[in-house]
């Protein structure tokens, strides 16, 4: 907070404008020049904020990132704007007009909720984080819809709000926390808080065990451009439902409770399901849509004889199936003049970069190699993306 307050002054804001877009290699020269007319701590704070804003562009876009304020943890842990906007739109569709945003961080979700026209109480116990969230609400013209409160979320009365959103801290001093009960606050507390509201959403790690999902919750896994971002437990919606949602779109696949797909021989096409589909355990639903099966009972690759368009998986046309043998692969790639090699793996201990070094691809053509198992046997599949 000590770093942020001076940056909110006219002098601080002018410095932020002056250092916008400064390249790392130029920081020393820029700092030396600016320290002739401004306090050294303020110059250092402005440059540090400029670096954080540059990192935040990937999540918030240039226009917002250049106006917002960040902490190092805030950039790392905040929700990507596209995901926050999707969740806010869903809450809006559920008739929500006010949300208690608990563990609000720097305010990324609160911003999306306010832009959807929802009134927000944003709560965080860390003074610097709460101050940053408040500054962001002001910077983006949303202070009229966002009230930021510095408090322990376990002591906040949420009864005056239609919905509760909880984003527990999932990082500690040693990095990521995988045990939901080690979240801050614990998942059990967040679930209890969710059950007090008409609608609630709890943001959790996408690797959460399915057995940890309460029976009265809907579980949704969300990916953005194929990258799995988070899982959400929804309360007050559709208990027991499992969904995979792909952004942009959104496109949502709802689980039908299908049994595991059959294992079958390799067909002409291989389908790689989106990560959210895999995390949601909905590979069977994609296989049914494609009239396909699995290459191996433990591997999430679907194979089929026909090419069909689906937003939930990427299709590849397979030309070769080989037992795992680096020398044979190298000879095949050399024969076909493959110089651009994409290596994908599932169920293999071999690292893609290690394989590339060994085969040394050269030539004008491109290919994709899958390192996987077929009916339990280590296998290499060669092909290319299929045009649907």
XYZ file of C-alpha atoms in Angstrom:
388
model
C 0.000 0.000 0.000
C 2.916 2.350 0.690
C 3.997 1.910 -2.950
C 0.494 2.487 -4.310
C -0.578 5.665 -2.502
C 2.122 7.921 -4.029
C 1.278 6.579 -7.483
C -2.297 7.838 -7.099
C -1.113 11.444 -6.730
C -0.887 13.724 -9.780
C 2.913 13.358 -9.724
C 2.654 9.589 -9.506
C 0.155 9.352 -12.358
C 2.358 11.580 -14.518
C 5.304 9.272 -13.840
C 3.226 6.232 -14.754
C 2.451 7.877 -18.094
C 6.135 8.685 -18.569
C 7.347 5.114 -17.986
C 4.564 3.312 -19.888
C 6.006 0.682 -22.195
C 9.567 1.002 -20.902
C 11.632 -1.979 -22.061
C 13.625 -3.819 -19.368
C 16.889 -2.888 -21.076
C 15.995 0.820 -20.870
C 14.897 0.919 -17.221
C 18.219 2.063 -15.793
C 18.542 4.975 -18.201
C 14.904 6.005 -17.703
C 15.242 5.786 -13.907
C 18.425 7.866 -13.925
C 16.774 10.583 -15.992
C 13.553 10.732 -13.962
C 15.319 10.767 -10.582
C 16.690 14.205 -11.407
C 13.193 15.651 -10.929
C 11.325 13.048 -8.833
C 11.970 11.120 -5.600
C 13.878 7.899 -6.239
C 11.342 5.691 -4.375
C 8.504 7.080 -6.492
C 10.410 6.459 -9.722
C 11.161 2.896 -8.623
C 7.502 2.330 -7.740
C 6.371 3.658 -11.133
C 8.780 1.415 -13.013
C 7.727 -1.590 -10.943
C 4.069 -0.840 -11.694
C 4.886 -0.465 -15.394
C 6.434 -3.943 -15.387
C 3.347 -5.384 -13.694
C 1.077 -3.674 -16.214
C 3.035 -5.190 -19.078
C 2.623 -8.655 -17.527
C -1.089 -8.025 -16.974
C -1.825 -7.318 -20.644
C -2.160 -11.052 -21.310
C -5.022 -11.262 -18.812
C -6.685 -7.859 -19.023
C -5.824 -6.471 -22.454
C -3.779 -3.356 -23.126
C -6.542 -0.789 -22.585
C -7.443 -1.964 -19.065
C -3.956 -3.040 -17.993
C -2.545 0.404 -18.781
C -5.045 2.010 -16.385
C -5.125 -0.570 -13.612
C -2.864 -1.121 -10.616
C -1.317 -4.442 -9.671
C 0.590 -6.321 -7.033
C 2.945 -9.164 -8.034
C 0.609 -11.773 -6.525
C -2.385 -10.004 -8.016
C -1.087 -10.364 -11.568
C -0.307 -14.023 -10.989
C -3.537 -15.033 -9.267
C -6.198 -12.804 -10.833
C -8.831 -14.233 -13.148
C -8.352 -13.731 -16.882
C -10.794 -11.034 -18.023
C -12.500 -13.292 -20.580
C -13.240 -15.913 -17.906
C -14.445 -13.329 -15.399
C -16.729 -11.782 -18.046
C -18.223 -15.188 -18.867
C -18.935 -15.921 -15.214
C -20.429 -12.457 -14.680
C -22.703 -12.941 -17.695
C -23.889 -16.265 -16.308
C -24.679 -14.699 -12.926
C -26.557 -11.927 -14.730
C -28.611 -14.533 -16.613
C -29.456 -16.132 -13.270
C -31.093 -12.882 -12.191
C -28.318 -11.812 -9.827
C -28.186 -8.063 -9.092
C -25.683 -8.015 -6.219
C -22.673 -10.188 -5.335
C -20.465 -10.517 -2.274
C -17.033 -11.118 -3.849
C -15.009 -12.759 -1.086
C -11.209 -12.874 -1.451
C -11.520 -10.296 -4.230
C -7.790 -9.852 -4.853
C -7.011 -6.860 -7.043
C -10.625 -6.806 -8.255
C -10.593 -8.600 -11.610
C -13.869 -10.447 -10.981
C -15.458 -7.429 -9.307
C -14.704 -5.383 -12.430
C -16.377 -7.953 -14.691
C -19.402 -8.168 -12.402
C -19.784 -4.381 -12.272
C -19.511 -4.134 -16.048
C -22.389 -6.609 -16.235
C -24.438 -4.174 -14.165
C -24.123 -6.110 -10.894
C -23.494 -4.344 -7.587
C -20.430 -5.771 -5.801
C -19.135 -5.920 -2.252
C -15.452 -6.808 -2.765
C -13.683 -8.097 0.342
C -10.032 -8.889 1.003
C -8.149 -8.963 4.298
C -4.797 -7.817 2.889
C -4.516 -4.008 3.118
C -2.352 -3.595 -0.005
C -4.616 -5.868 -2.054
C -7.803 -4.135 -0.925
C -6.255 -0.738 -1.704
C -5.344 -1.985 -5.182
C -8.867 -3.250 -5.810
C -10.260 0.123 -4.728
C -7.841 1.960 -7.021
C -8.865 -0.257 -9.932
C -12.568 0.383 -9.375
C -11.812 4.113 -9.466
C -9.482 3.866 -12.475
C -12.089 2.069 -14.579
C -15.011 4.279 -13.529
C -16.764 1.530 -11.571
C -16.540 2.878 -8.030
C -20.298 3.489 -7.995
C -20.936 -0.264 -8.296
C -17.987 -1.671 -6.325
C -17.595 -1.247 -2.579
C -14.188 -2.511 -1.432
C -13.879 -3.596 2.171
C -10.707 -4.605 3.990
C -11.870 -7.442 6.261
C -11.638 -11.130 7.085
C -14.128 -12.776 4.721
C -15.205 -15.222 7.428
C -16.584 -12.288 9.421
C -18.525 -10.569 6.623
C -22.329 -10.638 6.548
C -23.379 -11.510 2.997
C -27.120 -11.770 3.645
C -27.885 -8.558 1.777
C -26.628 -9.941 -1.541
C -28.235 -12.203 -4.141
C -25.078 -14.223 -4.691
C -21.736 -15.109 -3.180
C -18.528 -15.556 -5.146
C -15.511 -17.002 -3.347
C -12.005 -17.229 -4.777
C -9.902 -18.835 -2.013
C -6.134 -18.361 -2.071
C -4.557 -21.479 -3.565
C -0.924 -20.483 -3.182
C 1.228 -20.473 -0.091
C 4.854 -19.869 0.744
C 5.811 -23.097 -1.013
C 3.773 -22.548 -4.166
C 0.475 -24.063 -5.254
C -1.800 -25.718 -2.736
C -3.488 -28.884 -3.976
C -5.463 -29.860 -0.872
C -8.797 -27.945 -0.986
C -8.895 -27.885 2.799
C -5.566 -26.052 2.794
C -7.040 -23.202 0.712
C -7.415 -19.867 2.514
C -10.235 -19.979 3.500
C -10.721 -23.784 3.319
C -13.076 -25.176 0.684
C -15.404 -26.508 3.397
C -15.884 -22.945 4.716
C -16.475 -21.622 1.186
C -19.082 -24.326 0.525
C -20.875 -23.470 3.767
C -20.865 -19.777 2.787
C -22.189 -20.655 -0.672
C -25.143 -22.534 0.777
C -26.348 -19.395 2.548
C -26.972 -17.572 -0.753
C -29.592 -18.011 -3.461
C -26.787 -18.455 -6.006
C -23.083 -18.970 -5.429
C -19.924 -19.684 -7.386
C -16.682 -20.987 -5.902
C -13.510 -20.747 -7.988
C -11.228 -23.733 -7.417
C -8.212 -25.356 -9.035
C -9.032 -27.348 -12.204
C -7.233 -30.375 -10.785
C -9.690 -30.733 -7.901
C -10.686 -34.394 -7.386
C -14.219 -35.081 -8.595
C -14.980 -36.785 -5.302
C -14.409 -33.435 -3.575
C -17.362 -31.883 -5.458
C -20.402 -31.629 -3.145
C -23.521 -33.482 -4.286
C -25.581 -30.271 -4.274
C -23.132 -28.416 -6.543
C -22.776 -28.094 -10.287
C -19.165 -28.460 -11.422
C -17.875 -26.514 -14.430
C -14.400 -26.605 -15.958
C -13.442 -23.601 -18.103
C -10.754 -23.274 -20.774
C -9.743 -20.219 -22.785
C -8.257 -20.839 -26.241
C -7.600 -24.449 -25.198
C -5.829 -23.555 -21.951
C -7.665 -24.833 -18.851
C -8.063 -21.913 -16.457
C -10.217 -23.002 -13.555
C -13.053 -25.038 -12.169
C -16.156 -23.491 -10.615
C -18.601 -25.011 -8.156
C -22.063 -23.511 -8.682
C -24.803 -23.613 -6.075
C -28.445 -22.831 -6.746
C -28.218 -23.884 -10.402
C -28.229 -27.565 -11.439
C -27.008 -29.889 -8.666
C -24.999 -32.853 -9.898
C -24.447 -31.425 -13.394
C -20.953 -31.517 -14.893
C -20.028 -29.046 -17.627
C -17.037 -28.151 -19.762
C -17.100 -24.591 -21.103
C -14.767 -23.428 -23.860
C -13.928 -19.786 -24.455
C -14.197 -17.853 -26.638
C -17.755 -18.725 -27.408
C -18.861 -19.769 -24.960
C -19.507 -23.366 -25.938
C -20.688 -25.649 -23.162
C -20.777 -29.442 -23.103
C -23.044 -30.904 -20.430
C -22.305 -34.395 -19.235
C -24.886 -37.071 -19.967
C -23.505 -39.596 -17.491
C -22.218 -41.908 -20.226
C -20.085 -44.976 -19.489
C -16.432 -45.053 -20.553
C -16.006 -45.248 -24.342
C -14.971 -48.603 -25.850
C -11.352 -49.235 -26.814
C -10.992 -49.775 -30.569
C -8.309 -49.936 -33.260
C -6.907 -46.734 -34.704
C -9.176 -45.148 -37.280
C -8.274 -42.612 -39.917
C -8.713 -39.702 -37.503
C -7.460 -38.906 -34.018
C -9.291 -36.357 -31.878
C -7.598 -34.512 -29.024
C -10.310 -33.327 -26.591
C -10.056 -29.858 -25.098
C -8.445 -29.786 -21.665
C -11.683 -28.678 -19.997
C -13.447 -31.709 -21.474
C -10.743 -33.996 -20.091
C -10.762 -32.371 -16.639
C -14.560 -32.617 -16.522
C -14.368 -36.342 -17.383
C -16.537 -35.798 -20.474
C -14.363 -37.600 -23.032
C -17.133 -40.219 -23.339
C -19.579 -37.508 -24.434
C -17.189 -36.330 -27.166
C -16.531 -39.906 -28.286
C -20.279 -40.516 -28.589
C -20.678 -37.341 -30.658
C -17.919 -38.520 -33.006
C -19.011 -42.169 -33.102
C -15.509 -42.970 -31.881
C -13.645 -44.885 -29.232
C -10.419 -44.802 -27.250
C -7.013 -46.037 -28.372
C -6.302 -47.080 -24.796
C -8.558 -47.299 -21.774
C -6.337 -44.902 -19.801
C -5.579 -42.301 -22.515
C -7.879 -39.393 -23.462
C -7.409 -39.656 -27.234
C -10.486 -40.466 -29.325
C -10.211 -42.223 -32.674
C -12.849 -42.470 -35.403
C -13.206 -43.409 -39.071
C -14.961 -40.227 -40.161
C -14.147 -36.548 -39.884
C -16.717 -34.488 -38.018
C -16.633 -30.910 -36.809
C -16.762 -30.448 -33.041
C -15.712 -27.506 -30.900
C -14.726 -29.880 -28.107
C -11.784 -31.615 -29.784
C -9.099 -30.980 -32.414
C -9.000 -33.455 -35.301
C -5.864 -34.955 -36.883
C -5.604 -37.217 -39.911
C -3.248 -40.072 -39.078
C -1.000 -41.481 -41.788
C 1.270 -43.838 -39.845
C 1.252 -45.989 -36.732
C 4.625 -47.247 -35.460
C 5.841 -49.007 -32.333
C 7.949 -46.595 -30.311
C 11.318 -46.488 -32.084
C 13.273 -43.252 -32.464
C 15.462 -44.546 -35.318
C 12.450 -45.581 -37.398
C 10.765 -42.249 -36.744
C 13.898 -40.334 -37.741
C 14.168 -42.297 -41.003
C 10.480 -41.758 -41.810
C 10.661 -38.024 -41.183
C 13.832 -37.683 -43.240
C 12.222 -39.603 -46.116
C 9.254 -37.226 -46.099
C 11.291 -34.045 -45.666
C 9.676 -33.049 -42.373
C 11.401 -30.022 -40.855
C 8.543 -28.612 -38.764
C 7.685 -31.228 -36.158
C 4.963 -30.852 -33.537
C 5.254 -33.420 -30.761
C 2.306 -34.231 -28.522
C 2.295 -36.794 -25.787
C -0.149 -38.519 -23.505
C 0.858 -41.599 -21.576
C 4.529 -41.323 -22.538
C 7.536 -40.393 -20.394
C 9.474 -39.007 -23.372
C 9.713 -35.215 -23.450
C 8.896 -33.512 -26.796
C 12.121 -31.468 -26.855
C 14.160 -34.583 -26.184
C 12.556 -36.333 -29.165
C 13.135 -33.336 -31.443
C 16.827 -33.296 -30.568
C 17.145 -36.967 -31.410
C 15.302 -36.960 -34.751
C 16.745 -33.599 -35.944
C 13.885 -32.750 -38.358
C 14.931 -31.111 -41.623
C 12.961 -30.236 -44.710
C 10.092 -28.119 -46.040
C 7.175 -30.190 -44.732
C 5.342 -30.351 -41.396
C 3.990 -33.220 -39.337
C 2.564 -33.986 -35.913
C 3.795 -36.944 -33.860
C 1.745 -38.358 -30.992
C 3.620 -40.297 -28.332
C 1.013 -42.433 -26.642
C -0.189 -45.956 -25.952
C -2.409 -48.088 -28.144
C -3.977 -50.988 -26.273
C -1.234 -50.647 -23.673
C 1.718 -50.624 -26.107
C 3.992 -47.535 -26.496
C 3.175 -46.159 -29.939
C 4.001 -43.306 -32.282
C 1.263 -41.885 -34.501
C 2.158 -39.527 -37.352
C -0.312 -37.179 -38.987
C -1.421 -33.590 -39.471
C -4.322 -31.350 -38.444
C -7.442 -32.243 -40.404
C -9.420 -29.508 -42.177
C -13.078 -29.950 -41.299
